[in-house]
CSV table of C-alpha atoms in Angstrom, one decimal:
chain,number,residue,atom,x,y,z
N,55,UNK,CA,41.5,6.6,124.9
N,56,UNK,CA,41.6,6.7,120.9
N,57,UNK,CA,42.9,10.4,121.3
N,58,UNK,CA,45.9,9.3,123.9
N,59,UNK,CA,46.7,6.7,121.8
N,60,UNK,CA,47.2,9.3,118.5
N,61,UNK,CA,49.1,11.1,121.0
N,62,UNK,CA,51.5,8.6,121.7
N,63,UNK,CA,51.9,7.3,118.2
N,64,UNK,CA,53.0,11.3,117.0
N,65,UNK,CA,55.5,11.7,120.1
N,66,UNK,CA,56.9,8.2,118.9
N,67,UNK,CA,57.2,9.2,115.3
N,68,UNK,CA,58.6,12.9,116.6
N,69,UNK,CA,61.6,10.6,118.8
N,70,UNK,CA,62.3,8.5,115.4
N,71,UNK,CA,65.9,10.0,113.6
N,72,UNK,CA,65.5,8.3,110.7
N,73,UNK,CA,62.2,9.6,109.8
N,74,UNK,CA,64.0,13.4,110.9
N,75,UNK,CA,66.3,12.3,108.5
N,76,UNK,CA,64.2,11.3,105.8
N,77,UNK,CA,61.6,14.2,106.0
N,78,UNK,CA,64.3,16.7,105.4
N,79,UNK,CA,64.5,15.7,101.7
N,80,UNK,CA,60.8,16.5,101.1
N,81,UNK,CA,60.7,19.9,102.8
N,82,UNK,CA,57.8,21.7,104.0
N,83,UNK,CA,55.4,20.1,101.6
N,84,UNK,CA,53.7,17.4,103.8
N,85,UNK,CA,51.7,19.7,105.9
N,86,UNK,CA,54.3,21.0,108.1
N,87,UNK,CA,53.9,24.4,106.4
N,88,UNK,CA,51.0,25.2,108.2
N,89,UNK,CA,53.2,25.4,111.6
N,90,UNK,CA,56.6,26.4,110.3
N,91,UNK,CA,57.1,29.9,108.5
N,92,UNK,CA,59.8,28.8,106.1
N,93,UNK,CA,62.6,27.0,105.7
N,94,UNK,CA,64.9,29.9,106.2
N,95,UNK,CA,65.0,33.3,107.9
N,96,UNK,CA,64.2,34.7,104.2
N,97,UNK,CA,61.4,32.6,103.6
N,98,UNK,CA,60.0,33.6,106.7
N,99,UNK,CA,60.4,37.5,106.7
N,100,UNK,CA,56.5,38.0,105.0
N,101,UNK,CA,54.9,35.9,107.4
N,102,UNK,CA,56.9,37.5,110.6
N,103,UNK,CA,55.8,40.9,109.0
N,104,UNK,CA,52.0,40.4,108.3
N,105,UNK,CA,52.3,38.8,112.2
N,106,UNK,CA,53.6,42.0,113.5
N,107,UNK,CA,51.0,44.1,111.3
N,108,UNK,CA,48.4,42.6,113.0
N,109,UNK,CA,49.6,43.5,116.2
N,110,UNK,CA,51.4,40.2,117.4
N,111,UNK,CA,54.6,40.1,118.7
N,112,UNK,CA,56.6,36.9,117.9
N,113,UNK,CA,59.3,34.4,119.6
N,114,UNK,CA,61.6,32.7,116.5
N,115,UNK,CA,62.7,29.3,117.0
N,116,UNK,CA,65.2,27.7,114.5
N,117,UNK,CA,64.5,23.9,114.3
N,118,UNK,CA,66.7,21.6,115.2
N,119,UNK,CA,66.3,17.9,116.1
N,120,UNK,CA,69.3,15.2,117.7
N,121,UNK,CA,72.2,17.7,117.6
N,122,UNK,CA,75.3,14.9,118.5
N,123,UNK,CA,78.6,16.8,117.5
N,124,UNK,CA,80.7,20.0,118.3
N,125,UNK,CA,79.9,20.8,114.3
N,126,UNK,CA,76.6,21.1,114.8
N,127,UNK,CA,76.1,22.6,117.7
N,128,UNK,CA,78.3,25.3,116.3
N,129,UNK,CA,76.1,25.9,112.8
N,130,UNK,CA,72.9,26.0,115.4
N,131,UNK,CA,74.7,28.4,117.5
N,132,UNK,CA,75.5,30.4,114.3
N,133,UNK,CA,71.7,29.8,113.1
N,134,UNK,CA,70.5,31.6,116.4
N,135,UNK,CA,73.2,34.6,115.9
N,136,UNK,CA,72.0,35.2,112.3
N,137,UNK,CA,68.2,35.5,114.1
N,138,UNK,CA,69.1,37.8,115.8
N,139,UNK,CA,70.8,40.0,113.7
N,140,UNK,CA,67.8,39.4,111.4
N,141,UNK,CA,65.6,40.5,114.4
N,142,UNK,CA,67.1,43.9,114.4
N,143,UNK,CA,68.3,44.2,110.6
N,144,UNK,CA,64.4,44.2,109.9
N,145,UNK,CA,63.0,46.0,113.2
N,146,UNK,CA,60.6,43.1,113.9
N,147,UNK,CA,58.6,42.8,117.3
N,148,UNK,CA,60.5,39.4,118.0
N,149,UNK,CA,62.6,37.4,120.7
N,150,UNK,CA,64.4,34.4,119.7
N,151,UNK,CA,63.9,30.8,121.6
N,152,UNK,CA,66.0,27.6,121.8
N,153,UNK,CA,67.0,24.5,123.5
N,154,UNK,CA,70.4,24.2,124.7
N,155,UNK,CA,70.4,20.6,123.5
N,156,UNK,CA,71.0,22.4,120.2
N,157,UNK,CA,73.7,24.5,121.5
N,158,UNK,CA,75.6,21.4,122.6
N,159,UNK,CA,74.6,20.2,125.8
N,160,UNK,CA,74.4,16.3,125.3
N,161,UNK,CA,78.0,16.3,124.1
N,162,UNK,CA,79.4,18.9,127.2
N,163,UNK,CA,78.6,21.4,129.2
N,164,UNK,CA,81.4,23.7,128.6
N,165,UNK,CA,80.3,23.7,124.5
N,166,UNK,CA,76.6,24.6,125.3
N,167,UNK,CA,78.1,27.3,127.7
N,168,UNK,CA,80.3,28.6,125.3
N,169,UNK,CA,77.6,29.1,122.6
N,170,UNK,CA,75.3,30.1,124.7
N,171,UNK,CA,77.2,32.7,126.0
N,172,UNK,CA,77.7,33.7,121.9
N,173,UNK,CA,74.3,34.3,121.4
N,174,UNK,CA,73.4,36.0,124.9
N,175,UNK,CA,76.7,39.0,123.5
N,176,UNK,CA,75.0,39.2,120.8
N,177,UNK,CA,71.6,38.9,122.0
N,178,UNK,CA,72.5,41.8,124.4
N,179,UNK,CA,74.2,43.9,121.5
N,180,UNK,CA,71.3,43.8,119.5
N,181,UNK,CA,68.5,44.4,122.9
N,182,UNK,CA,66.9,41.1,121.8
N,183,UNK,CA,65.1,39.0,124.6
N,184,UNK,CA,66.2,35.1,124.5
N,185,UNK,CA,64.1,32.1,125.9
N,186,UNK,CA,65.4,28.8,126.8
N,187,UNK,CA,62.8,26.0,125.9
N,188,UNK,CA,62.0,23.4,128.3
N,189,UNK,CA,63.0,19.6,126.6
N,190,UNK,CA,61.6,16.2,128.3
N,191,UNK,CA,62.2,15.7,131.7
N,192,UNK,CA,65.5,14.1,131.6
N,193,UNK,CA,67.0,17.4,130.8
N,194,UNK,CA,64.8,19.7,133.1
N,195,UNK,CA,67.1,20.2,136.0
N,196,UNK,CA,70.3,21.0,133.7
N,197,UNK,CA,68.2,23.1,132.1
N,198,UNK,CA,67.0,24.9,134.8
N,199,UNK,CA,71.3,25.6,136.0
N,200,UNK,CA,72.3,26.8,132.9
N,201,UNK,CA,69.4,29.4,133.1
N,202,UNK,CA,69.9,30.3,136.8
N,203,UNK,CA,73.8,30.8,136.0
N,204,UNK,CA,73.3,32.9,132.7
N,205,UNK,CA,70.8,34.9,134.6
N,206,UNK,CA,73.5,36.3,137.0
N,207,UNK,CA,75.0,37.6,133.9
N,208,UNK,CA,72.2,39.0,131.5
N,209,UNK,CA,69.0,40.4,132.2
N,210,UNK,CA,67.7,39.5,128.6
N,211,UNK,CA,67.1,35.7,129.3
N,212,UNK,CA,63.8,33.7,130.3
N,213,UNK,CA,63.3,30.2,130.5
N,214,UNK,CA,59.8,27.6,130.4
N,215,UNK,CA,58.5,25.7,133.0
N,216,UNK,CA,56.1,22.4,132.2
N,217,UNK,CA,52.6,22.3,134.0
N,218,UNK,CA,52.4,18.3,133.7
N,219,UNK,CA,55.7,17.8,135.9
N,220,UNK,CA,54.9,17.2,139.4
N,221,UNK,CA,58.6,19.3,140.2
N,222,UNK,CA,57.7,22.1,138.4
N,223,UNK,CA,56.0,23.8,142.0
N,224,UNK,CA,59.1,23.3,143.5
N,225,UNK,CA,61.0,24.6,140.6
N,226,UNK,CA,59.2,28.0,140.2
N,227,UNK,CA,59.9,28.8,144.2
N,228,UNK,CA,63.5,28.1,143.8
N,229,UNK,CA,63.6,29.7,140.9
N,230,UNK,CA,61.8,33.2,142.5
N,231,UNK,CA,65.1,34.9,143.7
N,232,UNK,CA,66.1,35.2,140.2
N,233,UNK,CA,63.0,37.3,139.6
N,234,UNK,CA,62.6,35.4,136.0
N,235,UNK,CA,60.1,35.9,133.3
N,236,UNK,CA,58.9,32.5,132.6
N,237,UNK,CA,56.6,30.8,129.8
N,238,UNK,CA,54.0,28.7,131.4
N,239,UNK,CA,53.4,25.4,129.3
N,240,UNK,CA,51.4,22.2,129.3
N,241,UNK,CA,54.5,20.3,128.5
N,242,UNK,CA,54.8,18.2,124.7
N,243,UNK,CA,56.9,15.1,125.9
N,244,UNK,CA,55.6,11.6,126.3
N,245,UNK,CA,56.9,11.3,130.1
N,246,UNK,CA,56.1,8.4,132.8
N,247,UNK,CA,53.7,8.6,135.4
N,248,UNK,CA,56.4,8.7,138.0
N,249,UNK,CA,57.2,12.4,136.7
N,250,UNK,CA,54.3,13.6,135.2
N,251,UNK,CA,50.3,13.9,135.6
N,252,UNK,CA,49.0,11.6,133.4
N,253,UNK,CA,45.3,13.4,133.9
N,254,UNK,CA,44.6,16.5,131.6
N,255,UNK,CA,42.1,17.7,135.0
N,256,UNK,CA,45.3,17.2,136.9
N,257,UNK,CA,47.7,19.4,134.4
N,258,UNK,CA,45.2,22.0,133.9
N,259,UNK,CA,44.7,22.3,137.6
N,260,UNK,CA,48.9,22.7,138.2
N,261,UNK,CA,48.8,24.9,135.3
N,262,UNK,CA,46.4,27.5,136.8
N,263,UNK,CA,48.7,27.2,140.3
N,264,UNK,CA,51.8,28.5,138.4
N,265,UNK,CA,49.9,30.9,136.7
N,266,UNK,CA,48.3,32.6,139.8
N,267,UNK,CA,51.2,31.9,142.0
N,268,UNK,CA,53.9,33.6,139.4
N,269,UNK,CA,51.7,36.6,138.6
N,270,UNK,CA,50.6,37.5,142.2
N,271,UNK,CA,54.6,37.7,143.0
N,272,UNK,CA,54.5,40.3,140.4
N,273,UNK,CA,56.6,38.4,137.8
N,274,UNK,CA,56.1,38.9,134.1
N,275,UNK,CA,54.3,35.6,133.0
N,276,UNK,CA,54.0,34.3,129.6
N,277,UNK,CA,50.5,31.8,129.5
N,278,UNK,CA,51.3,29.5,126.4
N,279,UNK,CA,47.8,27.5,126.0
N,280,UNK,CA,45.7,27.3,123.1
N,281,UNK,CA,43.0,26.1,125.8
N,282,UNK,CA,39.9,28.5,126.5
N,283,UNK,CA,39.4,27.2,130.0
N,284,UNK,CA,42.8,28.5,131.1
N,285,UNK,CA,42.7,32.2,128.8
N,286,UNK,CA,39.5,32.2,130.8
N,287,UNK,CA,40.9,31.7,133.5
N,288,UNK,CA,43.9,34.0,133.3
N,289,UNK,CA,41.6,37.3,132.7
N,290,UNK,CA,39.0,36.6,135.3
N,291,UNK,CA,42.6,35.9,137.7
N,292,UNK,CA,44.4,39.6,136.5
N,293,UNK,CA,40.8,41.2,136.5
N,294,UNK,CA,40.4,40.2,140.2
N,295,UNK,CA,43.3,41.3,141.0
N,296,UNK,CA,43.9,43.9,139.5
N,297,UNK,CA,47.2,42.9,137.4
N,298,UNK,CA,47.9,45.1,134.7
N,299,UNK,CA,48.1,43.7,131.0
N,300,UNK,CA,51.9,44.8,130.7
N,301,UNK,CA,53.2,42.0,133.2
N,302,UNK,CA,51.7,39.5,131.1
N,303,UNK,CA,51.1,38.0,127.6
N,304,UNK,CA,49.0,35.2,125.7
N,305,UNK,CA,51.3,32.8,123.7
N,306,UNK,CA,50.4,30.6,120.6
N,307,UNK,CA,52.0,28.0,118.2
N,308,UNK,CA,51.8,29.7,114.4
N,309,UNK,CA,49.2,28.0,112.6
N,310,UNK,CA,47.4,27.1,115.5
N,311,UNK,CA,43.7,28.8,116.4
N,312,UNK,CA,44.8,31.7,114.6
N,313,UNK,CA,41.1,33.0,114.6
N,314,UNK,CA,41.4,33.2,118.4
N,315,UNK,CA,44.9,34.6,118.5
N,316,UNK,CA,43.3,38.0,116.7
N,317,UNK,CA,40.2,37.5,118.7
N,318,UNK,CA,42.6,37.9,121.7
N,319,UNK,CA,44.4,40.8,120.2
N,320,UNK,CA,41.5,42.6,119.6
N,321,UNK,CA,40.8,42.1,123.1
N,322,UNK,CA,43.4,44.3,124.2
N,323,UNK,CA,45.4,41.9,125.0
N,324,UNK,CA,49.1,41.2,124.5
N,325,UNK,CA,49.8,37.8,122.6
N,326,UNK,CA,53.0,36.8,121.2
N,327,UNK,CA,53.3,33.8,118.2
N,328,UNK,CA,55.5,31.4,118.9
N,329,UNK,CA,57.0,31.2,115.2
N,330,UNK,CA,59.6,28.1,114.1
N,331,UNK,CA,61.7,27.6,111.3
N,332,UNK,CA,64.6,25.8,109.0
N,333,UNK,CA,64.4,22.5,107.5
N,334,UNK,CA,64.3,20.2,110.2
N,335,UNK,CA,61.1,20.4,111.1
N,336,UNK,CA,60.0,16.9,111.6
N,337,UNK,CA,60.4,16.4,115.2
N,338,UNK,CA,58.5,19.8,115.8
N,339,UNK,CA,55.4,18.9,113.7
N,340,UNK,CA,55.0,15.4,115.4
N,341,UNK,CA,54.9,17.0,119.0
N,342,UNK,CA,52.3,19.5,117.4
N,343,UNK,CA,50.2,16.5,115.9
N,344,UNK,CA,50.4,15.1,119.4
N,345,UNK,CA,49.0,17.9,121.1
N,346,UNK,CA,46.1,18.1,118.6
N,347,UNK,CA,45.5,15.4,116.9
N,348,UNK,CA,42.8,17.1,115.1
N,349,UNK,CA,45.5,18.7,113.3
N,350,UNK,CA,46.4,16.2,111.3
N,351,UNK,CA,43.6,16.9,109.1
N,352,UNK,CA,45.3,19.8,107.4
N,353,UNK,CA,48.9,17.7,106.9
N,354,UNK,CA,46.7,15.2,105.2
N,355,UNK,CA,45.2,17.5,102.8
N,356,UNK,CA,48.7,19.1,102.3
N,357,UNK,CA,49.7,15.3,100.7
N,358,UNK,CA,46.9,14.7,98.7
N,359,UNK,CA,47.7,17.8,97.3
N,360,UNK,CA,51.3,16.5,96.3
């Protein structure tokens, strides 16, 4: 009870725009450093090279919270164009993700195609692999179109679907024809009941469903959990039947367990870090506090050292 109610106070904070606002001025200082590499691509570049040292491939996200004009849709568009030219300018191991909210998509539909179809040329130019990231549920099934039309025109795209959506079975079958290589999440949105399990057994269960059902088609799966019972579950599934370790991967948050992300690489098998970005970071670190409340131990020590 006390942990759902942390839960729902962080995803409260996370929807707040004036606290977005106001934690831009103080940076990465309050703890959010821990989760996000730097505030720009520069800043990063050490961290996204010890990462791929270690053996870890990486997905870079540039942050981005409540993007309401053509302007700014534009600079985020530009923001994920420099990433990937930065991708390849430094050889890194690294695929870029996004939402298409950033890119537009609240203010039109023809904006958020038009950038996206920026950064897929480019993305294609430069052989670097781009995932769309699931938003709340309001925006699933929009999502889900632009994805299912961009895939007819690039190979180099991928897209999320959320284990705690009661749709998301349905989504993955429809979704089969295109032959796509999904990322397999809990979900990080405070939904309603009326969309989402509101039991962890019952998310955990759906997420183990879409795991086994989208590896057994033979699809390259991306299993993003920081939970042992469903990494456990994953290499007892590909053990038993015989799936080998080059249609899937392990995903992580940076910052996150990363004792068990090398425990996993050292495994054998493949895990990519899921590695954010830029100065608006707010939004971001509240959904991360919400997930893990017990994470809020190390932004509290990052103020008290302030």
């Amino acid at each position: 009870m006390i942990e759902q109610m942390m839960r729902n106070f962080f995803l409260f904070l996370g929807e707040n725009k004036k606290m977005t606002k106001l934690a831009k001025k103080y940076g990465l200082s309050l703890g959010a450093s821990r989760f996000v590499a730097g505030a720009t691509l520069e800043d990063s570049l050490d961290a996204l090279r010890k990462l791929n040292k270690k053996g870890f491939s990486i997905t870079l996200d540039h942050l981005g919270e409540f993007v309401d004009n053509e302007k700014e849709a534009n600079e985020m568009t530009d923001h994920c164009i420099e990433a990937i030219e930065f991708i390849d300018k430094h050889n890194l191991d690294s695929q870029l993700s996004l939402k298409i909210t950033s890119m537009g998509l609240d203010i039109s539909r023809e904006l958020c195609m038009k950038n996206m179809r920026r950064i897929m040329d480019k993305a294609k130019q430069h052989g670097v692999f781009v995932t769309i990231d699931m938003e709340d549920h309001s925006r699933c099934g929009v999502t889900l179109e632009v994805f299912k039309e961009l895939k007819q025109e690039y190979d180099n795209i991928g897209t999320v679907i959320q284990a705690y959506l009661y749709r998301t079975i349905d989504d993955l079958n429809e979704l089969d024809e295109y032959q796509p290589r999904l990322r397999i999440v809990k979900g990080a949105y405070k939904e309603p009941e009326e969309v989402a399990f509101p039991n962890k057994k019952d998310v955990d269960q759906n997420f183990k469903n879409l795991i086994q059902i989208h590896l057994l088609r033979g699809r390259f799966t991306s299993i993003a959990t920081h939970d042992d019972e469903i990494i456990r579950f994953t290499k007892e599934l590909v053990k038993r039947h015989n799936i080998p370790k080059d249609q899937f991967e392990f995903q992580m948050l940076y910052g996150i367990r990363p004792e068990r992300q090398e425990e996993i690489i050292k495994e054998g098998y493949n895990m990519r870090i899921y590695v954010p970005y830029g100065d608006d970071w707010y939004g971001y670190n509240m959904r991360r506090l919400a997930e893990r409340p017990a994470n809020v131990a190390f932004v509290l020590k990052g103020i008290m050292k302030k």
